[in-house]
CSV table of C-alpha atoms in Angstrom, one decimal:
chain,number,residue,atom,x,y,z
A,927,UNK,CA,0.0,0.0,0.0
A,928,UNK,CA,1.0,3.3,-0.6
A,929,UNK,CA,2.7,5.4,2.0
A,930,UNK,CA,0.1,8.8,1.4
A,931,UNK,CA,-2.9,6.0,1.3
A,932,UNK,CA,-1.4,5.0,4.9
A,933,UNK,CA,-1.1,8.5,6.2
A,934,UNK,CA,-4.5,9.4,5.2
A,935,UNK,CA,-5.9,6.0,7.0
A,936,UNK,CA,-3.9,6.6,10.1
A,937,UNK,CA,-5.5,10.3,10.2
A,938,UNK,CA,-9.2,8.7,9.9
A,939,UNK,CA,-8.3,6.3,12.1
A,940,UNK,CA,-6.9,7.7,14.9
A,941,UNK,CA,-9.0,11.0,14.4
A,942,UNK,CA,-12.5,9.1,15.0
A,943,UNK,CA,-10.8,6.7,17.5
A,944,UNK,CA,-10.2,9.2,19.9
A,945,UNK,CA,-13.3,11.3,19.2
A,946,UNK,CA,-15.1,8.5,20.8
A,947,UNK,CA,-14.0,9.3,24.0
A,948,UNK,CA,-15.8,13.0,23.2
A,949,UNK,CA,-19.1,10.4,23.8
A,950,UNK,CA,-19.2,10.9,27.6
A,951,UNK,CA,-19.2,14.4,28.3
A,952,UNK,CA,-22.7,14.6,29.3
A,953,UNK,CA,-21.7,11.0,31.5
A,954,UNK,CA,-19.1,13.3,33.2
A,955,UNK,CA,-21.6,16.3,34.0
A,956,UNK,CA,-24.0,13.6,34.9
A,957,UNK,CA,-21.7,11.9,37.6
A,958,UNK,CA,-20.5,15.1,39.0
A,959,UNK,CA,-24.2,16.2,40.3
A,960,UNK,CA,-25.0,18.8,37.1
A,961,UNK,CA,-28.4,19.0,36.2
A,962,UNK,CA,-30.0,17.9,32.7
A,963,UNK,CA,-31.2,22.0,32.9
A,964,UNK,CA,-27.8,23.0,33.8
A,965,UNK,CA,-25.8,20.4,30.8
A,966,UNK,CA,-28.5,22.1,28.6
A,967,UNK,CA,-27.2,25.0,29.5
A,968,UNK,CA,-23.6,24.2,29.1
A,969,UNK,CA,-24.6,22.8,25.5
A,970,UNK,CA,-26.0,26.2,24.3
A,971,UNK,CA,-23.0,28.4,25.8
A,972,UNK,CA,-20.7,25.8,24.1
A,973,UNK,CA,-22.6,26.3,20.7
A,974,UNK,CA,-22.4,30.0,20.9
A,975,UNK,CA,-18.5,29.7,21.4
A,976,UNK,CA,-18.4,27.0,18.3
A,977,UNK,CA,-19.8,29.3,16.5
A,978,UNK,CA,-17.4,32.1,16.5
A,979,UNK,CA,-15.0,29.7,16.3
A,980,UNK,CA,-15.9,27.3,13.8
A,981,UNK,CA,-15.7,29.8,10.3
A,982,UNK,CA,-12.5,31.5,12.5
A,983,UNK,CA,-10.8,28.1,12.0
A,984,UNK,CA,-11.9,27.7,8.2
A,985,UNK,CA,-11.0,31.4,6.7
A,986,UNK,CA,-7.8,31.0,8.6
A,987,UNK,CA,-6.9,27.8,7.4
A,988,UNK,CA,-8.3,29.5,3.6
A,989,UNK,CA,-5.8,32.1,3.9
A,990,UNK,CA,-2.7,29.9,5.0
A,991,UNK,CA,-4.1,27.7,2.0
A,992,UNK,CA,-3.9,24.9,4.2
A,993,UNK,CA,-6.7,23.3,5.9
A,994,UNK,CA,-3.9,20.6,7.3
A,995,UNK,CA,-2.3,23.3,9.3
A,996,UNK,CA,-5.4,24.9,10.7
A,997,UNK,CA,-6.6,21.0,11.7
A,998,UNK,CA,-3.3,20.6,13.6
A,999,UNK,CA,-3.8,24.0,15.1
A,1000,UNK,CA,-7.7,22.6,16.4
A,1001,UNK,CA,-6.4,19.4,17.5
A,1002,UNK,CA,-4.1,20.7,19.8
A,1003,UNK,CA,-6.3,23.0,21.2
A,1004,UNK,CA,-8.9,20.3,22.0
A,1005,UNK,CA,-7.0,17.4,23.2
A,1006,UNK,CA,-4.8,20.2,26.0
A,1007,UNK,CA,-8.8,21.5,27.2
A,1008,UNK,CA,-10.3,18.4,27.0
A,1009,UNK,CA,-7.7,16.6,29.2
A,1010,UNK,CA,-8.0,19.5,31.6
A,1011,UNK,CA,-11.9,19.4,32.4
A,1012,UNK,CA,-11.3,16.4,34.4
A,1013,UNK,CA,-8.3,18.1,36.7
A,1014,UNK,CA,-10.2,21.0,37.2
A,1015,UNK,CA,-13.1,19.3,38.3
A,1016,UNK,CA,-10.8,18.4,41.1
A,1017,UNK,CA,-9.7,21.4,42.5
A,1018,UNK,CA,-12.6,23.0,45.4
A,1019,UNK,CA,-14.6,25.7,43.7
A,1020,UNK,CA,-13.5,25.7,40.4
A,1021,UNK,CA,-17.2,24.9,38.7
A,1022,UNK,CA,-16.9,27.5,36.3
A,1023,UNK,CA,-13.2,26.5,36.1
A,1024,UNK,CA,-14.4,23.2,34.4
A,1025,UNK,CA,-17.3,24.7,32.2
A,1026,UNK,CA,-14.3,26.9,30.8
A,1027,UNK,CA,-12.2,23.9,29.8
A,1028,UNK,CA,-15.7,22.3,28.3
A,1029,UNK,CA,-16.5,25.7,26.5
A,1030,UNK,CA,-13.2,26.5,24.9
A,1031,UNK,CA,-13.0,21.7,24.2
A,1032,UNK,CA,-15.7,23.0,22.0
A,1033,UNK,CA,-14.5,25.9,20.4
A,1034,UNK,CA,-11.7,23.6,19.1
A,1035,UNK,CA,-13.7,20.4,18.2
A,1036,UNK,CA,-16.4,22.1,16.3
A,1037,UNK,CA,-14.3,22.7,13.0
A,1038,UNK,CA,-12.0,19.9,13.8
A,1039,UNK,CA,-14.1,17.3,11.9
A,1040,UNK,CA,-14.9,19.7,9.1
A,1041,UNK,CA,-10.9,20.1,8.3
A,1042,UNK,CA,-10.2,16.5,9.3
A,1043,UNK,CA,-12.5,15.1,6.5
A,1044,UNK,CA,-11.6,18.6,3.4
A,1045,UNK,CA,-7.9,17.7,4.4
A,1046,UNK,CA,-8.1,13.6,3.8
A,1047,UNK,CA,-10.6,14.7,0.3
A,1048,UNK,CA,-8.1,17.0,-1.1
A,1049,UNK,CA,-5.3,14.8,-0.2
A,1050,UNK,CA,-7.5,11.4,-1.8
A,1051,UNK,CA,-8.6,13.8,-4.8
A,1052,UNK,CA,-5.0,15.0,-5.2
A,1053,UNK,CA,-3.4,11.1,-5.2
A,1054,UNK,CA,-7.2,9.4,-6.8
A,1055,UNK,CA,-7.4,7.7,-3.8
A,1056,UNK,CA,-10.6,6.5,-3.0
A,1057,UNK,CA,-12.0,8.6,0.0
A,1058,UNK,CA,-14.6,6.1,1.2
A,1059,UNK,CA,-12.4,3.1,1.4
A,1060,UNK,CA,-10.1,5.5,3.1
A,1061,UNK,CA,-12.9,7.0,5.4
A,1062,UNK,CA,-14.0,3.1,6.7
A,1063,UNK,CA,-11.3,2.8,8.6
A,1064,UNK,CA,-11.9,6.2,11.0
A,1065,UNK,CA,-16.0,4.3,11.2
A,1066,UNK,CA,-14.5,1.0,12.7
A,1067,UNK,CA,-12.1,2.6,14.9
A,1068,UNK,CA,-14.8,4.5,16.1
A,1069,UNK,CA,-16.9,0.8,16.7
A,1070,UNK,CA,-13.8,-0.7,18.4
A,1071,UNK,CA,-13.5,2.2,20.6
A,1072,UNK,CA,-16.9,3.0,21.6
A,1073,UNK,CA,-17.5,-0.9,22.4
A,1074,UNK,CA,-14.3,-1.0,24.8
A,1075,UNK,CA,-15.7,2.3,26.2
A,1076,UNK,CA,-19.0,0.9,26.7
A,1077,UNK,CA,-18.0,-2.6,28.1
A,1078,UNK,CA,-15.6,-1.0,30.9
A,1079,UNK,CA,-16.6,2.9,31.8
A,1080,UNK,CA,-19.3,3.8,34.4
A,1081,UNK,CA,-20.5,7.4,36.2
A,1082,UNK,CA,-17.7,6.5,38.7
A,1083,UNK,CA,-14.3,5.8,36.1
A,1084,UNK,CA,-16.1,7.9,33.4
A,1085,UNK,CA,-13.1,10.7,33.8
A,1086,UNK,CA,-10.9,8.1,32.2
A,1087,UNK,CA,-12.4,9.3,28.9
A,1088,UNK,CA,-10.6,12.4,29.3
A,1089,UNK,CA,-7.1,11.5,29.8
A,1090,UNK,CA,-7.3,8.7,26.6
A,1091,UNK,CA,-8.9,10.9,24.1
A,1092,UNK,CA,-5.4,13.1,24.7
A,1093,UNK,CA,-3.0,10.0,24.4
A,1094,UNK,CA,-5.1,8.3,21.3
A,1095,UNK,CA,-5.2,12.1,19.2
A,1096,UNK,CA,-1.0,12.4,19.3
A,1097,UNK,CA,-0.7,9.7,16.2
A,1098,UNK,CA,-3.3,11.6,13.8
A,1099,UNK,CA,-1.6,14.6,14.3
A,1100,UNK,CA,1.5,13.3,13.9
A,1101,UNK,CA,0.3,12.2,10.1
A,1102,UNK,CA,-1.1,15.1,9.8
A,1103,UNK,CA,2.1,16.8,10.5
A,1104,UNK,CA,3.3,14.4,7.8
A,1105,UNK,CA,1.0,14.6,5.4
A,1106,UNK,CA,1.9,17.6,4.0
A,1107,UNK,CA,5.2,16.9,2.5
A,1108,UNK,CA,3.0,14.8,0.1
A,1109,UNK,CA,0.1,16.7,-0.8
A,1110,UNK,CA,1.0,20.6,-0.6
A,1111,UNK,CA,2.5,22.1,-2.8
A,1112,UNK,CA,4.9,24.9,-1.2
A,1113,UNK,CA,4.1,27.0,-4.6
A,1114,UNK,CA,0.1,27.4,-3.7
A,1115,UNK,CA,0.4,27.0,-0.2
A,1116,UNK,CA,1.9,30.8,0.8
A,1117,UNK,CA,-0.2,33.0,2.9
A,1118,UNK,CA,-3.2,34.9,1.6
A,1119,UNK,CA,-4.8,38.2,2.7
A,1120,UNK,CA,-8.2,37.9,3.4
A,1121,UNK,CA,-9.9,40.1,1.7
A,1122,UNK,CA,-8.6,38.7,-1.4
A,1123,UNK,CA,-10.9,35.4,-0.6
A,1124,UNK,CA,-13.9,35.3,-2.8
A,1125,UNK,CA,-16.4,35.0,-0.5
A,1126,UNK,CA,-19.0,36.9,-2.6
A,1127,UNK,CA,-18.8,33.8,-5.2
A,1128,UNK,CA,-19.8,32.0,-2.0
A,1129,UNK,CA,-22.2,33.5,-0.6
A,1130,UNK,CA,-23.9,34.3,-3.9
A,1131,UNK,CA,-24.4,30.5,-5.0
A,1132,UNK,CA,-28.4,30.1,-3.8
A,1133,UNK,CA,-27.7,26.0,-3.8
A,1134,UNK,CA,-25.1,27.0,-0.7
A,1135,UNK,CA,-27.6,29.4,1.3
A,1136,UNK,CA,-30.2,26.1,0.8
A,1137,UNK,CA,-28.1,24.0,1.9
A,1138,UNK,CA,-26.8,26.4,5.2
A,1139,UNK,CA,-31.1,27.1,5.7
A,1140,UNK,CA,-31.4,23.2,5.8
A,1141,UNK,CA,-28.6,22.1,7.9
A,1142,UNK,CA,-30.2,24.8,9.9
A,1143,UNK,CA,-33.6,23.4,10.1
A,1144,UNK,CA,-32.4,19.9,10.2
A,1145,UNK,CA,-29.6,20.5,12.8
A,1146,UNK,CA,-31.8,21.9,15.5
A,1147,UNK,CA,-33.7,18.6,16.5
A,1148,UNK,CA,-30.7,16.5,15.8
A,1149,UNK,CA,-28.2,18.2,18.5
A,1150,UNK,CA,-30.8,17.5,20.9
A,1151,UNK,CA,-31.5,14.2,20.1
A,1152,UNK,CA,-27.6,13.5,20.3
A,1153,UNK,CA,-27.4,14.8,23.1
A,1154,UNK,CA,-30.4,13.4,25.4
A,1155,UNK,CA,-29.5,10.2,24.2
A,1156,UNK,CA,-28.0,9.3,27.6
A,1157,UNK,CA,-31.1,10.2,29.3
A,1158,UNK,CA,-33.1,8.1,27.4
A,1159,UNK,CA,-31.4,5.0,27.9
A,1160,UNK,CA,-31.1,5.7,31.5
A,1161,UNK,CA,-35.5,6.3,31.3
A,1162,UNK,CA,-35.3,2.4,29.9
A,1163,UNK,CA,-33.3,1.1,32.8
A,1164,UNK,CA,-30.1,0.8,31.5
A,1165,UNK,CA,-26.5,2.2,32.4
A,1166,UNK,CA,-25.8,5.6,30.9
A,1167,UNK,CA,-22.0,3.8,30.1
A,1168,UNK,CA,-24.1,2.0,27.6
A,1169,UNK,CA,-24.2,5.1,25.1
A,1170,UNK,CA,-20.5,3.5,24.0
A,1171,UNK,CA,-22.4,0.5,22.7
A,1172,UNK,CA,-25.2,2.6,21.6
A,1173,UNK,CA,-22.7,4.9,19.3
A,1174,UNK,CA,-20.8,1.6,18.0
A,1175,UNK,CA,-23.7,0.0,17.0
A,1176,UNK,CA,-24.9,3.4,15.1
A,1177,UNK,CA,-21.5,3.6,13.2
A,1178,UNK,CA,-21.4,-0.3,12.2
A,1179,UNK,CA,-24.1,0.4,9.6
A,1180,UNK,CA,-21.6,3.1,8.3
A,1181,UNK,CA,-19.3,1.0,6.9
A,1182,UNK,CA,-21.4,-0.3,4.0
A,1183,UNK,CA,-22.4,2.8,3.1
A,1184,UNK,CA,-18.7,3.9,3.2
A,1185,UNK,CA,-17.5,1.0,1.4
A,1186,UNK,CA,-19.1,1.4,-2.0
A,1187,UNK,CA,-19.4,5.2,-1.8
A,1188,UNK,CA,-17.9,5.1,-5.1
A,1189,UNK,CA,-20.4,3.0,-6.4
A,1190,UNK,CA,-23.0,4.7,-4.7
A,1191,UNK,CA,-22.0,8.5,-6.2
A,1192,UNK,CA,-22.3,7.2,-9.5
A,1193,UNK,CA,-26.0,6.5,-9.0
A,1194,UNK,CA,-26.9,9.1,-6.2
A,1195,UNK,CA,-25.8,12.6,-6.7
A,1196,UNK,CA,-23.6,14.6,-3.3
A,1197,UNK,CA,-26.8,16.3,-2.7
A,1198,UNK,CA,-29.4,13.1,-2.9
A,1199,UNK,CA,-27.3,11.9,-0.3
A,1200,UNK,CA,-27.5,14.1,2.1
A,1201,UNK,CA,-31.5,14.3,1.7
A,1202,UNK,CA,-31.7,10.3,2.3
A,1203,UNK,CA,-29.4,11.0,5.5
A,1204,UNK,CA,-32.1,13.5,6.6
A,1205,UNK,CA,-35.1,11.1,6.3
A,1206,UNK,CA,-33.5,8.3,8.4
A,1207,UNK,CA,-32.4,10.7,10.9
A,1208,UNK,CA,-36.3,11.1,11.3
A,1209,UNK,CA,-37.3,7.9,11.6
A,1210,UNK,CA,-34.7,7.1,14.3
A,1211,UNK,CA,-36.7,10.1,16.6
A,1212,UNK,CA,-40.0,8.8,15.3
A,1213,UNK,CA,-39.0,5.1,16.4
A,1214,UNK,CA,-37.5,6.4,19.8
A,1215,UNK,CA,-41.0,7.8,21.0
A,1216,UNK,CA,-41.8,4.1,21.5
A,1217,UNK,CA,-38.7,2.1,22.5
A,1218,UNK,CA,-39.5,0.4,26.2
A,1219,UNK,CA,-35.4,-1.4,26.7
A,1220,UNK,CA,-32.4,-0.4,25.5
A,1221,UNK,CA,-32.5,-3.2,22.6
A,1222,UNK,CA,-35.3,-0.8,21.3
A,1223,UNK,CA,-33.2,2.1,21.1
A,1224,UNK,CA,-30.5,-0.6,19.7
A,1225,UNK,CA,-33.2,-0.8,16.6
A,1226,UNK,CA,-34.0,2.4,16.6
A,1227,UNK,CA,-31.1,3.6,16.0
A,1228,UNK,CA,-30.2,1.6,12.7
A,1229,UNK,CA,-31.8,4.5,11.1
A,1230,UNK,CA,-29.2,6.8,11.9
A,1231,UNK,CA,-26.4,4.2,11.5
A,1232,UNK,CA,-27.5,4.2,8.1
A,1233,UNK,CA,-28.7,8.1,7.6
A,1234,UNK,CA,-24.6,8.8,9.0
A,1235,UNK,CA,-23.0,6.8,6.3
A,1236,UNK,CA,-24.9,8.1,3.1
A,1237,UNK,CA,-24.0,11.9,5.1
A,1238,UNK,CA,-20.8,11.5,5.8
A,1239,UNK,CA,-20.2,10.1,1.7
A,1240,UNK,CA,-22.4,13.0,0.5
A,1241,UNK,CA,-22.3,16.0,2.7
A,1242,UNK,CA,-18.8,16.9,2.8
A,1243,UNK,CA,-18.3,16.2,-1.0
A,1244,UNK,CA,-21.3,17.8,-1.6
A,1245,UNK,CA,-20.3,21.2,0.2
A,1246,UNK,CA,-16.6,21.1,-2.5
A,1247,UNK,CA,-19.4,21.0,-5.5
A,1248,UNK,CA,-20.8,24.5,-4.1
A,1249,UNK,CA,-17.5,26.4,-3.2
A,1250,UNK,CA,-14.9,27.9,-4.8
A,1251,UNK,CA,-11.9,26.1,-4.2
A,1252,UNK,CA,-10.5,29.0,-2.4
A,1253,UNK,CA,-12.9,29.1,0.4
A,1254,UNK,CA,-13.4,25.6,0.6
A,1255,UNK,CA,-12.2,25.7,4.5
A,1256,UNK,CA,-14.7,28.2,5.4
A,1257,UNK,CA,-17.5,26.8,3.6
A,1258,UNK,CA,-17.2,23.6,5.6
A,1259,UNK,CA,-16.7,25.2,8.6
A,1260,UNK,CA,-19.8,27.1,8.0
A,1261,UNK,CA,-21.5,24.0,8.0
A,1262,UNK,CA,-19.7,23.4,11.4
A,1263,UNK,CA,-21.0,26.6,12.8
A,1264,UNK,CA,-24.4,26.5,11.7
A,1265,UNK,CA,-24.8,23.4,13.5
A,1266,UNK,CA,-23.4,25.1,16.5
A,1267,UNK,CA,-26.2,27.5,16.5
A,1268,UNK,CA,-28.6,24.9,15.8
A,1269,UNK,CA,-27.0,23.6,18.8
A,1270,UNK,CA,-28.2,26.6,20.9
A,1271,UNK,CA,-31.9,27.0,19.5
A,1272,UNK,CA,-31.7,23.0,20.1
A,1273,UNK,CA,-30.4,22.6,23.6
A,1274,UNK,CA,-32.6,25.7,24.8
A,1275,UNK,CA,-36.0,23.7,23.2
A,1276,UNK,CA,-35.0,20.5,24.0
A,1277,UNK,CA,-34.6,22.0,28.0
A,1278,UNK,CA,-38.1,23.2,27.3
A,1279,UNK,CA,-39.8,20.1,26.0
A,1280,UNK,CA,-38.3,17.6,28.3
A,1281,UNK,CA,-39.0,19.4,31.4
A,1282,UNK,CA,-42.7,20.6,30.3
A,1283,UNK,CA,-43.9,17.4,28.0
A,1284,UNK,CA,-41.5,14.8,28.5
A,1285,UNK,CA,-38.7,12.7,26.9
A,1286,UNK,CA,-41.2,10.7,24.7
A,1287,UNK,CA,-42.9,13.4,23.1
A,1288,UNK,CA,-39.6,15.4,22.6
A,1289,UNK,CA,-38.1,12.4,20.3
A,1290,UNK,CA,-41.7,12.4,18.4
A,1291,UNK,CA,-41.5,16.0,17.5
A,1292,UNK,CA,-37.4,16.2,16.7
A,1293,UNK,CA,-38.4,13.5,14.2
A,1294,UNK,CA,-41.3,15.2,12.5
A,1295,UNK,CA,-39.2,18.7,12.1
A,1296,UNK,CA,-36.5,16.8,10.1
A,1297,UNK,CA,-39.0,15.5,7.8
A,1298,UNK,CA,-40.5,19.2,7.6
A,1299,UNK,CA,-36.7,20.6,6.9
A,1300,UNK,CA,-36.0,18.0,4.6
A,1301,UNK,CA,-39.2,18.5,2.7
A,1302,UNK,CA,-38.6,22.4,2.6
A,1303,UNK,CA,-34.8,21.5,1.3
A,1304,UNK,CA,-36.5,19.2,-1.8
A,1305,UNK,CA,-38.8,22.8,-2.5
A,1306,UNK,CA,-35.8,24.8,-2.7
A,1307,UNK,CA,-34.4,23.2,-5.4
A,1308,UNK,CA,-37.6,23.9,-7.8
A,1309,UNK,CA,-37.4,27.4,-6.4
A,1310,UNK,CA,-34.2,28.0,-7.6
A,1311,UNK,CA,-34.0,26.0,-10.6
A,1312,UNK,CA,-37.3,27.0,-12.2
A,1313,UNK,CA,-37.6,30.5,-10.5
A,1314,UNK,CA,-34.0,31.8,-9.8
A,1315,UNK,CA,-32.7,29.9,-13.2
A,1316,UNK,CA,-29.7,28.2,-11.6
A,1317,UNK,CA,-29.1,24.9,-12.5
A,1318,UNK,CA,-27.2,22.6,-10.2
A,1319,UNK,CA,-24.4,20.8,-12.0
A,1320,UNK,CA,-22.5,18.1,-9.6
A,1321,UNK,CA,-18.8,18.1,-10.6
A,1322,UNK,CA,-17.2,14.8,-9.8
């Protein structure tokens, strides 16, 4: 096998195998006497922090033309304040101490992924490396991990999350720090300034402001679902450790997906995928309303096992057809950020609804305003094909 093939594995893999151990924040909170009102909480100031912080991270990556350099930057920065929530939690009133680490954790994660995945894409499209295949290997790293996670971590050892999310990120960004004596060239890669970034191309293509509105839309009820997953399995009678088995058994269904991506593309456009992803993301809330044993929320959840794989083969790709090549950073970070403040307007509802209706009820309605966001998506492209007179070309 290659050596750049390698490199970019190793990155996927080791990326997504220590991102696992990001599962069990809301454990953590959980086991030190927080509130699910106060982790809400936490949740939305996080997302207004990942929101500043996520286009930050993609125009300045843009302008050192490197989206490698600005993912080694975020890495860094997350694995040093993730390690240190734990330590802090430690020391006698230092609460807000600890909900610093968590906030600026976030402010590093939220366009970590973003850059991860536009690094290891330029780097396959660069090479004609297959991403998918390449992109399997971060999904089963991610099942290995979240199953050892979930046989052995409790509310009482669930710190040790912490400490081996730190240890497990130092190889990826090793390879990242690699990487770019194989895929950059030192010609193009030379500072930018700024305002020499196209960003009106951008921001002028309606297919992009669609596609921000409807991660939007569809963002809001899926944060919260994320992230009162915990509680939900604990309202069945299991062990809140168990959301490591949960999250393994979501990313297993994946890997087929991931697989023949390349297959799949030539069949399914970028932006069809993303829409399937959407409509089994619904089902999964629907099917939660009614679960009774953690074996139903198992089932339920195949929907989103699936619904992850078509987005993660579509979305990102999907997001380089609409961008100019320039700005392609800060156009996935966008993405990032717009989910961050979907993050807020979700956390703040999903407070609302559990508290006042109830954890059933919640699921049922996250589920029907996906389909509603998904629906209004599939409108937009009439609108803007028939009406605006733009006509969306895929470049593959």
């Amino acid at each position: 096998m290659k050596k750049h093939v390698l490199l970019f594995i190793g990155i996927e893999f080791f990326y997504f195998f220590s991102m696992a151990c990001g599962n069990y924040l809301t454990v953590f909170l959980e086991s030190r006497g927080f509130t699910i009102t106060q982790v809400g909480i936490i949740n939305t100031i996080c997302s207004v922090a990942a929101i500043i912080a996520s286009p930050v991270g993609g125009i300045i990556s843009d302008k050192m033309r490197s989206s490698r350099k600005g993912t080694i930057v975020c890495l860094i920065g997350l694995v040093v304040s993730y390690v240190l929530v734990p330590i802090s939690s430690l020391i006698k009133n230092a609460t807000a101490l600890t909900i610093l680490c968590i906030i600026v954790f976030k402010s590093f994660n939220s366009p970590s992924q973003s850059l991860v995945e536009t690094t290891v894409i330029d780097g396959c499209n660069k090479t004609n490396t297959l991403y998918g295949r390449v992109r399997v290997l971060g999904t089963i790293s991610y099942v290995i991990m979240s199953i050892l996670l979930g046989l052995v971590i409790t509310e009482d050892n669930v710190s040790f999350t912490f400490y081996l999310l730190g240890v497990t990120m130092l190889p990826c960004i090793w390879f990242l720090m690699t990487m770019g004596n194989i895929v950059e060239d030192v010609k193009v890669s030379k500072s930018v300034s700024i305002r020499n970034l196209p960003f009106r191309k951008l921001f002028s293509n309606p297919y992009f402001i669609a596609y921000i509105i409807f991660c939007m839309i569809q963002y809001i009820p899926q944060m919260s679902v994320f992230n009162y997953q915990p509680y939900l399995i604990k309202e069945v009678g299991a062990n809140m450790g168990l959301i490591g088995i949960l999250q393994a058994y979501r990313a297993c269904f994946e890997i087929p997906v991931l697989l023949f991506a390349d297959k799949i593309e030539k069949r399914i456009s970028y932006r069809n995928m993303t829409i399937i992803a959407a409509l089994f993301y619904a089902l999964q809330s629907l099917a939660y309303r009614y679960v009774s044993s953690f074996g139903g929320i198992l089932a339920a959840t195949t929907f989103s096992g699936v619904a992850s794989g078509f987005f993660i083969a579509g979305s990102v790709k999907y997001v380089f057809t609409l961008a100019p090549k320039e700005l392609v950073s800060t156009a996935q970070t966008m993405v990032a950020a717009t989910s961050a403040l979907a993050g807020i307007i979700g956390n703040l509802m999903g407070t609302l609804l559990v508290e006042n209706i109830g954890l059933r009820p919640f699921f049922f309605i996250t589920g029907i305003m996906m389909l509603f966001g998904t629906f209004f998506y599939i409108g937009s492209f009439i609108y803007i094909n028939k009406h605006l007179k733009v006509e969306y070309k895929q470049d593959k």
